[in-house]
JSON list of C-alpha atoms and ligand atoms in Angstrom, two decimals:
[
{"chain": "A", "resi": 1275, "resn": "MET", "atom": "CA", "xyz": [18.41, -21.27, -35.61]},
{"chain": "A", "resi": 1276, "resn": "ASP", "atom": "CA", "xyz": [17.30, -22.41, -39.05]},
{"chain": "A", "resi": 1277, "resn": "VAL", "atom": "CA", "xyz": [13.48, -22.55, -39.25]},
{"chain": "A", "resi": 1278, "resn": "ASN", "atom": "CA", "xyz": [13.54, -26.19, -40.28]},
{"chain": "A", "resi": 1279, "resn": "VAL", "atom": "CA", "xyz": [15.77, -27.07, -37.33]},
{"chain": "A", "resi": 1280, "resn": "ALA", "atom": "CA", "xyz": [13.32, -25.35, -34.97]},
{"chain": "A", "resi": 1281, "resn": "LEU", "atom": "CA", "xyz": [10.37, -27.17, -36.58]},
{"chain": "A", "resi": 1282, "resn": "GLU", "atom": "CA", "xyz": [12.13, -30.50, -36.08]},
{"chain": "A", "resi": 1283, "resn": "LYS", "atom": "CA", "xyz": [13.28, -29.68, -32.54]},
{"chain": "A", "resi": 1284, "resn": "ARG", "atom": "CA", "xyz": [9.92, -28.39, -31.24]},
{"chain": "A", "resi": 1285, "resn": "ARG", "atom": "CA", "xyz": [8.08, -30.95, -29.19]},
{"chain": "A", "resi": 1286, "resn": "ALA", "atom": "CA", "xyz": [5.21, -30.83, -26.72]},
{"chain": "A", "resi": 1287, "resn": "TYR", "atom": "CA", "xyz": [7.34, -32.30, -23.89]},
{"chain": "A", "resi": 1288, "resn": "ARG", "atom": "CA", "xyz": [5.69, -32.89, -20.53]},
{"chain": "A", "resi": 1289, "resn": "SER", "atom": "CA", "xyz": [8.66, -33.72, -18.34]},
{"chain": "A", "resi": 1290, "resn": "LEU", "atom": "CA", "xyz": [9.77, -30.26, -17.23]},
{"chain": "A", "resi": 1291, "resn": "THR", "atom": "CA", "xyz": [12.20, -28.68, -14.84]},
{"chain": "A", "resi": 1292, "resn": "ASN", "atom": "CA", "xyz": [12.49, -25.15, -13.54]},
{"chain": "A", "resi": 1293, "resn": "VAL", "atom": "CA", "xyz": [14.17, -22.41, -15.56]},
{"chain": "A", "resi": 1294, "resn": "GLU", "atom": "CA", "xyz": [14.61, -18.71, -14.77]},
{"chain": "A", "resi": 1295, "resn": "ILE", "atom": "CA", "xyz": [12.23, -16.64, -16.90]},
{"chain": "A", "resi": 1296, "resn": "SER", "atom": "CA", "xyz": [13.60, -13.13, -17.30]},
{"chain": "A", "resi": 1297, "resn": "ASP", "atom": "CA", "xyz": [11.73, -10.09, -18.58]},
{"chain": "A", "resi": 1298, "resn": "GLU", "atom": "CA", "xyz": [13.98, -10.39, -21.65]},
{"chain": "A", "resi": 1299, "resn": "ILE", "atom": "CA", "xyz": [12.52, -13.82, -22.45]},
{"chain": "A", "resi": 1300, "resn": "VAL", "atom": "CA", "xyz": [9.01, -12.40, -22.16]},
{"chain": "A", "resi": 1301, "resn": "GLU", "atom": "CA", "xyz": [9.98, -9.61, -24.55]},
{"chain": "A", "resi": 1302, "resn": "LYS", "atom": "CA", "xyz": [11.57, -12.02, -27.06]},
{"chain": "A", "resi": 1303, "resn": "LEU", "atom": "CA", "xyz": [8.47, -14.23, -27.13]},
{"chain": "A", "resi": 1304, "resn": "GLY", "atom": "CA", "xyz": [6.17, -11.20, -27.38]},
{"chain": "A", "resi": 1305, "resn": "LYS", "atom": "CA", "xyz": [8.20, -9.83, -30.30]},
{"chain": "A", "resi": 1306, "resn": "ALA", "atom": "CA", "xyz": [7.94, -13.14, -32.16]},
{"chain": "A", "resi": 1307, "resn": "ALA", "atom": "CA", "xyz": [4.14, -12.89, -31.97]},
{"chain": "A", "resi": 1308, "resn": "GLN", "atom": "CA", "xyz": [4.23, -9.19, -32.91]},
{"chain": "A", "resi": 1309, "resn": "LEU", "atom": "CA", "xyz": [5.81, -9.92, -36.29]},
{"chain": "A", "resi": 1310, "resn": "MET", "atom": "CA", "xyz": [3.19, -12.40, -37.45]},
{"chain": "A", "resi": 1311, "resn": "PRO", "atom": "CA", "xyz": [0.66, -11.55, -40.19]},
{"chain": "A", "resi": 1312, "resn": "SER", "atom": "CA", "xyz": [-3.01, -10.92, -39.49]},
{"chain": "A", "resi": 1313, "resn": "CYS", "atom": "CA", "xyz": [-6.05, -9.91, -41.52]},
{"chain": "A", "resi": 1314, "resn": "PHE", "atom": "CA", "xyz": [-5.79, -6.14, -42.20]},
{"chain": "A", "resi": 1315, "resn": "ASN", "atom": "CA", "xyz": [-3.01, -6.17, -39.60]},
{"chain": "A", "resi": 1316, "resn": "LYS", "atom": "CA", "xyz": [-5.65, -6.39, -36.86]},
{"chain": "A", "resi": 1317, "resn": "GLN", "atom": "CA", "xyz": [-3.39, -8.33, -34.45]},
{"chain": "A", "resi": 1318, "resn": "PRO", "atom": "CA", "xyz": [-6.24, -9.90, -32.47]},
{"chain": "A", "resi": 1319, "resn": "TRP", "atom": "CA", "xyz": [-3.99, -11.91, -30.14]},
{"chain": "A", "resi": 1320, "resn": "ARG", "atom": "CA", "xyz": [-3.68, -11.09, -26.45]},
{"chain": "A", "resi": 1321, "resn": "PHE", "atom": "CA", "xyz": [-1.35, -12.79, -23.97]},
{"chain": "A", "resi": 1322, "resn": "VAL", "atom": "CA", "xyz": [-0.82, -12.76, -20.23]},
{"chain": "A", "resi": 1323, "resn": "PHE", "atom": "CA", "xyz": [2.66, -14.04, -19.40]},
{"chain": "A", "resi": 1324, "resn": "VAL", "atom": "CA", "xyz": [2.28, -15.45, -15.90]},
{"chain": "A", "resi": 1325, "resn": "LYS", "atom": "CA", "xyz": [5.69, -16.03, -14.38]},
{"chain": "A", "resi": 1326, "resn": "ASP", "atom": "CA", "xyz": [5.40, -14.99, -10.76]},
{"chain": "A", "resi": 1327, "resn": "ASP", "atom": "CA", "xyz": [3.35, -16.05, -7.79]},
{"chain": "A", "resi": 1328, "resn": "PRO", "atom": "CA", "xyz": [0.67, -15.85, -6.62]},
{"chain": "A", "resi": 1329, "resn": "ASN", "atom": "CA", "xyz": [-0.98, -16.13, -10.05]},
{"chain": "A", "resi": 1330, "resn": "LEU", "atom": "CA", "xyz": [1.38, -18.78, -11.47]},
{"chain": "A", "resi": 1331, "resn": "ASN", "atom": "CA", "xyz": [0.68, -21.00, -8.49]},
{"chain": "A", "resi": 1332, "resn": "ARG", "atom": "CA", "xyz": [-3.04, -20.29, -8.63]},
{"chain": "A", "resi": 1333, "resn": "LEU", "atom": "CA", "xyz": [-3.22, -21.32, -12.31]},
{"chain": "A", "resi": 1334, "resn": "LYS", "atom": "CA", "xyz": [-1.38, -24.55, -11.50]},
{"chain": "A", "resi": 1335, "resn": "GLU", "atom": "CA", "xyz": [-3.54, -25.40, -8.49]},
{"chain": "A", "resi": 1336, "resn": "GLU", "atom": "CA", "xyz": [-6.94, -24.16, -9.63]},
{"chain": "A", "resi": 1337, "resn": "ALA", "atom": "CA", "xyz": [-7.12, -24.11, -13.44]},
{"chain": "A", "resi": 1338, "resn": "LEU", "atom": "CA", "xyz": [-5.35, -27.21, -14.81]},
{"chain": "A", "resi": 1339, "resn": "ASN", "atom": "CA", "xyz": [-7.22, -30.44, -15.56]},
{"chain": "A", "resi": 1340, "resn": "GLU", "atom": "CA", "xyz": [-5.99, -33.51, -13.68]},
{"chain": "A", "resi": 1341, "resn": "GLY", "atom": "CA", "xyz": [-4.46, -34.94, -16.90]},
{"chain": "A", "resi": 1342, "resn": "ASN", "atom": "CA", "xyz": [-2.21, -31.88, -17.09]},
{"chain": "A", "resi": 1343, "resn": "ARG", "atom": "CA", "xyz": [-0.70, -32.32, -13.64]},
{"chain": "A", "resi": 1344, "resn": "TRP", "atom": "CA", "xyz": [2.74, -32.43, -15.36]},
{"chain": "A", "resi": 1345, "resn": "ALA", "atom": "CA", "xyz": [2.29, -28.70, -16.15]},
{"chain": "A", "resi": 1346, "resn": "LYS", "atom": "CA", "xyz": [2.72, -27.89, -12.43]},
{"chain": "A", "resi": 1347, "resn": "GLU", "atom": "CA", "xyz": [6.49, -28.10, -13.04]},
{"chain": "A", "resi": 1348, "resn": "SER", "atom": "CA", "xyz": [6.32, -25.20, -15.52]},
{"chain": "A", "resi": 1349, "resn": "SER", "atom": "CA", "xyz": [8.18, -21.95, -14.97]},
{"chain": "A", "resi": 1350, "resn": "MET", "atom": "CA", "xyz": [5.71, -19.76, -16.86]},
{"chain": "A", "resi": 1351, "resn": "ILE", "atom": "CA", "xyz": [2.21, -20.13, -18.25]},
{"chain": "A", "resi": 1352, "resn": "ILE", "atom": "CA", "xyz": [1.11, -17.92, -21.12]},
{"chain": "A", "resi": 1353, "resn": "ALA", "atom": "CA", "xyz": [-2.64, -17.42, -21.36]},
{"chain": "A", "resi": 1354, "resn": "VAL", "atom": "CA", "xyz": [-3.68, -16.84, -24.98]},
{"chain": "A", "resi": 1355, "resn": "PHE", "atom": "CA", "xyz": [-6.99, -15.11, -25.61]},
{"chain": "A", "resi": 1356, "resn": "THR", "atom": "CA", "xyz": [-8.87, -13.22, -28.28]},
{"chain": "A", "resi": 1357, "resn": "LYS", "atom": "CA", "xyz": [-12.35, -12.18, -29.36]},
{"chain": "A", "resi": 1358, "resn": "LYS", "atom": "CA", "xyz": [-14.17, -12.07, -32.65]},
{"chain": "A", "resi": 1359, "resn": "ASP", "atom": "CA", "xyz": [-14.51, -8.30, -32.96]},
{"chain": "A", "resi": 1360, "resn": "LEU", "atom": "CA", "xyz": [-10.73, -7.81, -32.79]},
{"chain": "A", "resi": 1361, "resn": "ASP", "atom": "CA", "xyz": [-10.32, -9.26, -36.29]},
{"chain": "A", "resi": 1362, "resn": "CYS", "atom": "CA", "xyz": [-11.86, -9.57, -39.78]},
{"chain": "A", "resi": 1363, "resn": "VAL", "atom": "CA", "xyz": [-15.14, -11.35, -40.29]},
{"chain": "A", "resi": 1364, "resn": "ILE", "atom": "CA", "xyz": [-15.74, -12.00, -44.01]},
{"chain": "A", "resi": 1365, "resn": "LYS", "atom": "CA", "xyz": [-19.00, -13.91, -44.47]},
{"chain": "A", "resi": 1366, "resn": "ASP", "atom": "CA", "xyz": [-18.44, -17.26, -42.71]},
{"chain": "A", "resi": 1367, "resn": "ARG", "atom": "CA", "xyz": [-14.70, -16.63, -42.28]},
{"chain": "A", "resi": 1368, "resn": "GLU", "atom": "CA", "xyz": [-13.84, -15.43, -38.78]},
{"chain": "A", "resi": 1369, "resn": "TYR", "atom": "CA", "xyz": [-10.12, -14.78, -38.60]},
{"chain": "A", "resi": 1370, "resn": "TYR", "atom": "CA", "xyz": [-9.51, -14.13, -34.89]},
{"chain": "A", "resi": 1371, "resn": "MET", "atom": "CA", "xyz": [-8.66, -17.72, -33.98]},
{"chain": "A", "resi": 1372, "resn": "PHE", "atom": "CA", "xyz": [-6.62, -18.25, -37.14]},
{"chain": "A", "resi": 1373, "resn": "ASP", "atom": "CA", "xyz": [-4.47, -15.15, -36.64]},
{"chain": "A", "resi": 1374, "resn": "THR", "atom": "CA", "xyz": [-4.03, -15.86, -32.94]},
{"chain": "A", "resi": 1375, "resn": "GLY", "atom": "CA", "xyz": [-2.92, -19.40, -33.83]},
{"chain": "A", "resi": 1376, "resn": "MET", "atom": "CA", "xyz": [-0.28, -18.04, -36.18]},
{"chain": "A", "resi": 1377, "resn": "ALA", "atom": "CA", "xyz": [1.05, -15.79, -33.42]},
{"chain": "A", "resi": 1378, "resn": "VAL", "atom": "CA", "xyz": [1.19, -18.82, -31.11]},
{"chain": "A", "resi": 1379, "resn": "SER", "atom": "CA", "xyz": [3.19, -20.74, -33.74]},
{"chain": "A", "resi": 1380, "resn": "ALA", "atom": "CA", "xyz": [5.81, -18.00, -33.74]},
{"chain": "A", "resi": 1381, "resn": "ILE", "atom": "CA", "xyz": [6.04, -18.16, -29.94]},
{"chain": "A", "resi": 1382, "resn": "LEU", "atom": "CA", "xyz": [6.46, -21.95, -30.05]},
{"chain": "A", "resi": 1383, "resn": "LEU", "atom": "CA", "xyz": [9.31, -21.75, -32.55]},
{"chain": "A", "resi": 1384, "resn": "ARG", "atom": "CA", "xyz": [11.04, -18.80, -30.85]},
{"chain": "A", "resi": 1385, "resn": "ALA", "atom": "CA", "xyz": [10.81, -20.59, -27.48]},
{"chain": "A", "resi": 1386, "resn": "THR", "atom": "CA", "xyz": [12.35, -23.68, -29.09]},
{"chain": "A", "resi": 1387, "resn": "GLU", "atom": "CA", "xyz": [15.20, -21.54, -30.38]},
{"chain": "A", "resi": 1388, "resn": "LEU", "atom": "CA", "xyz": [15.69, -20.23, -26.82]},
{"chain": "A", "resi": 1389, "resn": "ASP", "atom": "CA", "xyz": [15.95, -23.86, -25.66]},
{"chain": "A", "resi": 1390, "resn": "LEU", "atom": "CA", "xyz": [12.61, -23.71, -23.85]},
{"chain": "A", "resi": 1391, "resn": "VAL", "atom": "CA", "xyz": [9.71, -26.12, -24.02]},
{"chain": "A", "resi": 1392, "resn": "ALA", "atom": "CA", "xyz": [6.49, -24.36, -25.06]},
{"chain": "A", "resi": 1393, "resn": "HIS", "atom": "CA", "xyz": [3.56, -26.79, -24.87]},
{"chain": "A", "resi": 1394, "resn": "PRO", "atom": "CA", "xyz": [0.03, -25.65, -25.82]},
{"chain": "A", "resi": 1395, "resn": "ILE", "atom": "CA", "xyz": [-2.80, -27.23, -23.84]},
{"chain": "A", "resi": 1396, "resn": "ALA", "atom": "CA", "xyz": [-6.60, -27.25, -24.02]},
{"chain": "A", "resi": 1397, "resn": "GLY", "atom": "CA", "xyz": [-7.11, -29.10, -20.73]},
{"chain": "A", "resi": 1398, "resn": "TYR", "atom": "CA", "xyz": [-7.90, -26.29, -18.26]},
{"chain": "A", "resi": 1399, "resn": "SER", "atom": "CA", "xyz": [-10.83, -24.33, -16.94]},
{"chain": "A", "resi": 1400, "resn": "PRO", "atom": "CA", "xyz": [-11.19, -21.14, -19.01]},
{"chain": "A", "resi": 1401, "resn": "GLU", "atom": "CA", "xyz": [-13.52, -19.72, -16.35]},
{"chain": "A", "resi": 1402, "resn": "LYS", "atom": "CA", "xyz": [-10.83, -20.13, -13.68]},
{"chain": "A", "resi": 1403, "resn": "VAL", "atom": "CA", "xyz": [-8.14, -18.66, -15.95]},
{"chain": "A", "resi": 1404, "resn": "LYS", "atom": "CA", "xyz": [-10.33, -15.60, -16.58]},
{"chain": "A", "resi": 1405, "resn": "GLU", "atom": "CA", "xyz": [-11.09, -15.20, -12.90]},
{"chain": "A", "resi": 1406, "resn": "ILE", "atom": "CA", "xyz": [-7.45, -15.45, -11.80]},
{"chain": "A", "resi": 1407, "resn": "LEU", "atom": "CA", "xyz": [-6.04, -13.23, -14.56]},
{"chain": "A", "resi": 1408, "resn": "GLU", "atom": "CA", "xyz": [-8.97, -10.78, -14.60]},
{"chain": "A", "resi": 1409, "resn": "ILE", "atom": "CA", "xyz": [-9.72, -11.39, -18.29]},
{"chain": "A", "resi": 1410, "resn": "PRO", "atom": "CA", "xyz": [-13.19, -10.07, -19.24]},
{"chain": "A", "resi": 1411, "resn": "ASP", "atom": "CA", "xyz": [-15.80, -12.65, -20.09]},
{"chain": "A", "resi": 1412, "resn": "GLU", "atom": "CA", "xyz": [-16.20, -11.69, -23.77]},
{"chain": "A", "resi": 1413, "resn": "TYR", "atom": "CA", "xyz": [-12.74, -13.10, -24.59]},
{"chain": "A", "resi": 1414, "resn": "THR", "atom": "CA", "xyz": [-12.07, -16.75, -25.48]},
{"chain": "A", "resi": 1415, "resn": "VAL", "atom": "CA", "xyz": [-9.07, -18.24, -23.70]},
{"chain": "A", "resi": 1416, "resn": "ILE", "atom": "CA", "xyz": [-8.04, -20.51, -26.56]},
{"chain": "A", "resi": 1417, "resn": "THR", "atom": "CA", "xyz": [-4.96, -22.14, -25.03]},
{"chain": "A", "resi": 1418, "resn": "LEU", "atom": "CA", "xyz": [-2.41, -22.01, -22.25]},
{"chain": "A", "resi": 1419, "resn": "LEU", "atom": "CA", "xyz": [1.23, -22.30, -23.28]},
{"chain": "A", "resi": 1420, "resn": "ILE", "atom": "CA", "xyz": [3.15, -24.27, -20.69]},
{"chain": "A", "resi": 1421, "resn": "ILE", "atom": "CA", "xyz": [6.74, -23.05, -20.58]},
{"chain": "A", "resi": 1422, "resn": "GLY", "atom": "CA", "xyz": [9.69, -24.78, -18.95]},
{"chain": "A", "resi": 1423, "resn": "LYS", "atom": "CA", "xyz": [12.93, -26.59, -19.57]},
{"chain": "A", "resi": 1424, "resn": "LYS", "atom": "CA", "xyz": [13.02, -30.20, -20.76]},
{"chain": "A", "resi": 1425, "resn": "ASN", "atom": "CA", "xyz": [13.79, -32.57, -17.91]},
{"chain": "A", "resi": 1426, "resn": "ALA", "atom": "CA", "xyz": [15.65, -35.74, -18.94]},
{"chain": "A", "resi": 1427, "resn": "GLU", "atom": "CA", "xyz": [14.28, -37.48, -15.84]},
{"chain": "A", "resi": 1428, "resn": "ILE", "atom": "CA", "xyz": [10.71, -38.66, -16.33]},
{"chain": "A", "resi": 1429, "resn": "PRO", "atom": "CA", "xyz": [8.37, -38.45, -13.29]},
{"chain": "A", "resi": 1430, "resn": "ASP", "atom": "CA", "xyz": [7.27, -41.81, -11.78]},
{"chain": "A", "resi": 1431, "resn": "TYR", "atom": "CA", "xyz": [3.56, -41.12, -12.23]},
{"chain": "A", "resi": 1432, "resn": "PHE", "atom": "CA", "xyz": [3.79, -40.80, -16.07]},
{"chain": "A", "resi": 1433, "resn": "ASP", "atom": "CA", "xyz": [1.78, -43.54, -17.79]},
{"chain": "A", "resi": 1434, "resn": "ASP", "atom": "CA", "xyz": [3.20, -45.49, -20.78]},
{"chain": "A", "resi": 1435, "resn": "TRP", "atom": "CA", "xyz": [1.67, -43.11, -23.30]},
{"chain": "A", "resi": 1436, "resn": "LYS", "atom": "CA", "xyz": [3.23, -40.02, -21.69]},
{"chain": "A", "resi": 1437, "resn": "ARG", "atom": "CA", "xyz": [6.54, -41.83, -21.23]},
{"chain": "A", "resi": 1438, "resn": "LYS", "atom": "CA", "xyz": [6.68, -42.82, -24.90]},
{"chain": "A", "resi": 1439, "resn": "ALA", "atom": "CA", "xyz": [5.77, -39.32, -26.05]},
{"chain": "A", "resi": 1440, "resn": "GLU", "atom": "CA", "xyz": [8.85, -37.93, -24.28]},
{"chain": "A", "resi": 1441, "resn": "SER", "atom": "CA", "xyz": [11.16, -39.81, -26.63]},
{"chain": "A", "resi": 1442, "resn": "THR", "atom": "CA", "xyz": [9.07, -40.36, -29.76]},
{"chain": "A", "resi": 1443, "resn": "ARG", "atom": "CA", "xyz": [7.02, -37.77, -31.61]},
{"chain": "A", "resi": 1444, "resn": "PRO", "atom": "CA", "xyz": [3.38, -38.90, -31.88]},
{"chain": "A", "resi": 1445, "resn": "GLU", "atom": "CA", "xyz": [2.62, -40.19, -35.36]},
{"chain": "A", "resi": 1446, "resn": "ARG", "atom": "CA", "xyz": [1.52, -37.77, -38.05]},
{"chain": "A", "resi": 1447, "resn": "LEU", "atom": "CA", "xyz": [-0.76, -38.15, -41.03]},
{"chain": "A", "resi": 1448, "resn": "LYS", "atom": "CA", "xyz": [1.13, -39.05, -44.15]},
{"chain": "A", "resi": 1449, "resn": "LEU", "atom": "CA", "xyz": [1.70, -36.11, -46.51]},
{"chain": "A", "resi": 1450, "resn": "LYS", "atom": "CA", "xyz": [-0.56, -37.66, -49.13]},
{"chain": "A", "resi": 1451, "resn": "GLU", "atom": "CA", "xyz": [-3.43, -37.59, -46.62]},
{"chain": "A", "resi": 1452, "resn": "PHE", "atom": "CA", "xyz": [-3.43, -33.80, -46.34]},
{"chain": "A", "resi": 1453, "resn": "VAL", "atom": "CA", "xyz": [-1.27, -32.37, -49.13]},
{"chain": "A", "resi": 1454, "resn": "PHE", "atom": "CA", "xyz": [-2.87, -32.36, -52.56]},
{"chain": "A", "resi": 1455, "resn": "THR", "atom": "CA", "xyz": [-1.50, -31.08, -55.84]},
{"chain": "A", "resi": 1456, "resn": "ASN", "atom": "CA", "xyz": [-3.57, -29.04, -58.27]},
{"chain": "A", "resi": 1457, "resn": "LYS", "atom": "CA", "xyz": [-6.89, -30.48, -57.10]},
{"chain": "A", "resi": 1458, "resn": "PHE", "atom": "CA", "xyz": [-8.40, -31.77, -53.85]},
{"chain": "A", "resi": 1459, "resn": "ARG", "atom": "CA", "xyz": [-9.04, -35.47, -53.67]},
{"chain": "A", "resi": 1460, "resn": "SER", "atom": "CA", "xyz": [-10.95, -36.75, -50.65]},
{"chain": "B", "resi": 750, "resn": "FMN", "atom": "C1", "xyz": [-4.74, -26.95, -29.15]},
{"chain": "B", "resi": 750, "resn": "FMN", "atom": "C2", "xyz": [-3.88, -27.99, -28.46]},
{"chain": "B", "resi": 750, "resn": "FMN", "atom": "C3", "xyz": [-4.32, -28.54, -27.28]},
{"chain": "B", "resi": 750, "resn": "FMN", "atom": "C4", "xyz": [-3.52, -29.47, -26.60]},
{"chain": "B", "resi": 750, "resn": "FMN", "atom": "N1", "xyz": [-3.92, -29.90, -25.36]},
{"chain": "B", "resi": 750, "resn": "FMN", "atom": "C5", "xyz": [-3.10, -30.68, -24.64]},
{"chain": "B", "resi": 750, "resn": "FMN", "atom": "C6", "xyz": [-3.42, -30.99, -23.29]},
{"chain": "B", "resi": 750, "resn": "FMN", "atom": "O1", "xyz": [-4.42, -30.55, -22.72]},
{"chain": "B", "resi": 750, "resn": "FMN", "atom": "N2", "xyz": [-2.55, -31.81, -22.63]},
{"chain": "B", "resi": 750, "resn": "FMN", "atom": "C7", "xyz": [-1.40, -32.29, -23.19]},
{"chain": "B", "resi": 750, "resn": "FMN", "atom": "O2", "xyz": [-0.66, -33.00, -22.51]},
{"chain": "B", "resi": 750, "resn": "FMN", "atom": "N3", "xyz": [-1.06, -31.98, -24.46]},
{"chain": "B", "resi": 750, "resn": "FMN", "atom": "C8", "xyz": [-1.86, -31.17, -25.20]},
{"chain": "B", "resi": 750, "resn": "FMN", "atom": "N4", "xyz": [-1.51, -30.80, -26.47]},
{"chain": "B", "resi": 750, "resn": "FMN", "atom": "C9", "xyz": [-0.24, -31.29, -27.08]},
{"chain": "B", "resi": 750, "resn": "FMN", "atom": "C10", "xyz": [-0.50, -32.34, -28.17]},
{"chain": "B", "resi": 750, "resn": "FMN", "atom": "O3", "xyz": [-0.92, -33.53, -27.56]},
{"chain": "B", "resi": 750, "resn": "FMN", "atom": "C11", "xyz": [0.80, -32.54, -28.98]},
{"chain": "B", "resi": 750, "resn": "FMN", "atom": "O4", "xyz": [1.13, -31.34, -29.63]},
{"chain": "B", "resi": 750, "resn": "FMN", "atom": "C12", "xyz": [0.64, -33.67, -30.01]},
{"chain": "B", "resi": 750, "resn": "FMN", "atom": "O5", "xyz": [0.48, -34.90, -29.35]},
{"chain": "B", "resi": 750, "resn": "FMN", "atom": "C13", "xyz": [1.83, -33.77, -30.96]},
{"chain": "B", "resi": 750, "resn": "FMN", "atom": "O6", "xyz": [3.03, -33.89, -30.24]},
{"chain": "B", "resi": 750, "resn": "FMN", "atom": "P1", "xyz": [4.28, -32.92, -30.54]},
{"chain": "B", "resi": 750, "resn": "FMN", "atom": "O7", "xyz": [3.73, -31.51, -30.40]},
{"chain": "B", "resi": 750, "resn": "FMN", "atom": "O8", "xyz": [5.30, -33.24, -29.49]},
{"chain": "B", "resi": 750, "resn": "FMN", "atom": "O9", "xyz": [4.77, -33.18, -31.92]},
{"chain": "B", "resi": 750, "resn": "FMN", "atom": "C14", "xyz": [-2.29, -29.89, -27.16]},
{"chain": "B", "resi": 750, "resn": "FMN", "atom": "C15", "xyz": [-1.85, -29.32, -28.38]},
{"chain": "B", "resi": 750, "resn": "FMN", "atom": "C16", "xyz": [-2.62, -28.37, -29.01]},
{"chain": "B", "resi": 750, "resn": "FMN", "atom": "C17", "xyz": [-2.11, -27.72, -30.28]}
]
């Protein structure tokens, strides 16, 4: 798939239906992250691909915030975590989150190409995620990627905002608000 097509197609859909997640899909998504750049090639990203019970069910029941109830229909949850000493620190520039974010971007686009929804969320309990997945405390669980297949049928409990977001991409800043040429203008 052309990169631009994947960029346009990717959406953080919430209406999901079940899809079989093979080991091959896990490998494809892992390889997408593997190819991304990082400071001094430090590769600070770590992922747990949770696709089987009991841990998938435990994450859904114990770790998600109420507002992310929709994520209970997911077929896999990828926990993304990192820590500062896995990457470059150059004065005030700490690259571990930045590099991990780039790896996540690759996973989002590759999942889109594989016709999967990959939706990052911040609404969860990191303490619960660490407990369930046995991630040591010194790591930061920066996001969960909610993986599933887009469901054309929208659940009854979705409010107007969630309903609208299924068909219309939430508005973006205009280019002139964040793209500057030759010099920054605030
Ligand atoms: C770091 C991060 C945290 C997010 N947290 C949530 C969340 O907890 N729940 C949710 O429904 N969507 C969450 N989202 C999805 C955003 O709301 C969504 O990406 C944004 O509205 C733009 O929509 P689009 O991705 O479909 O273009 C999150 C996205 C990011 C990148």
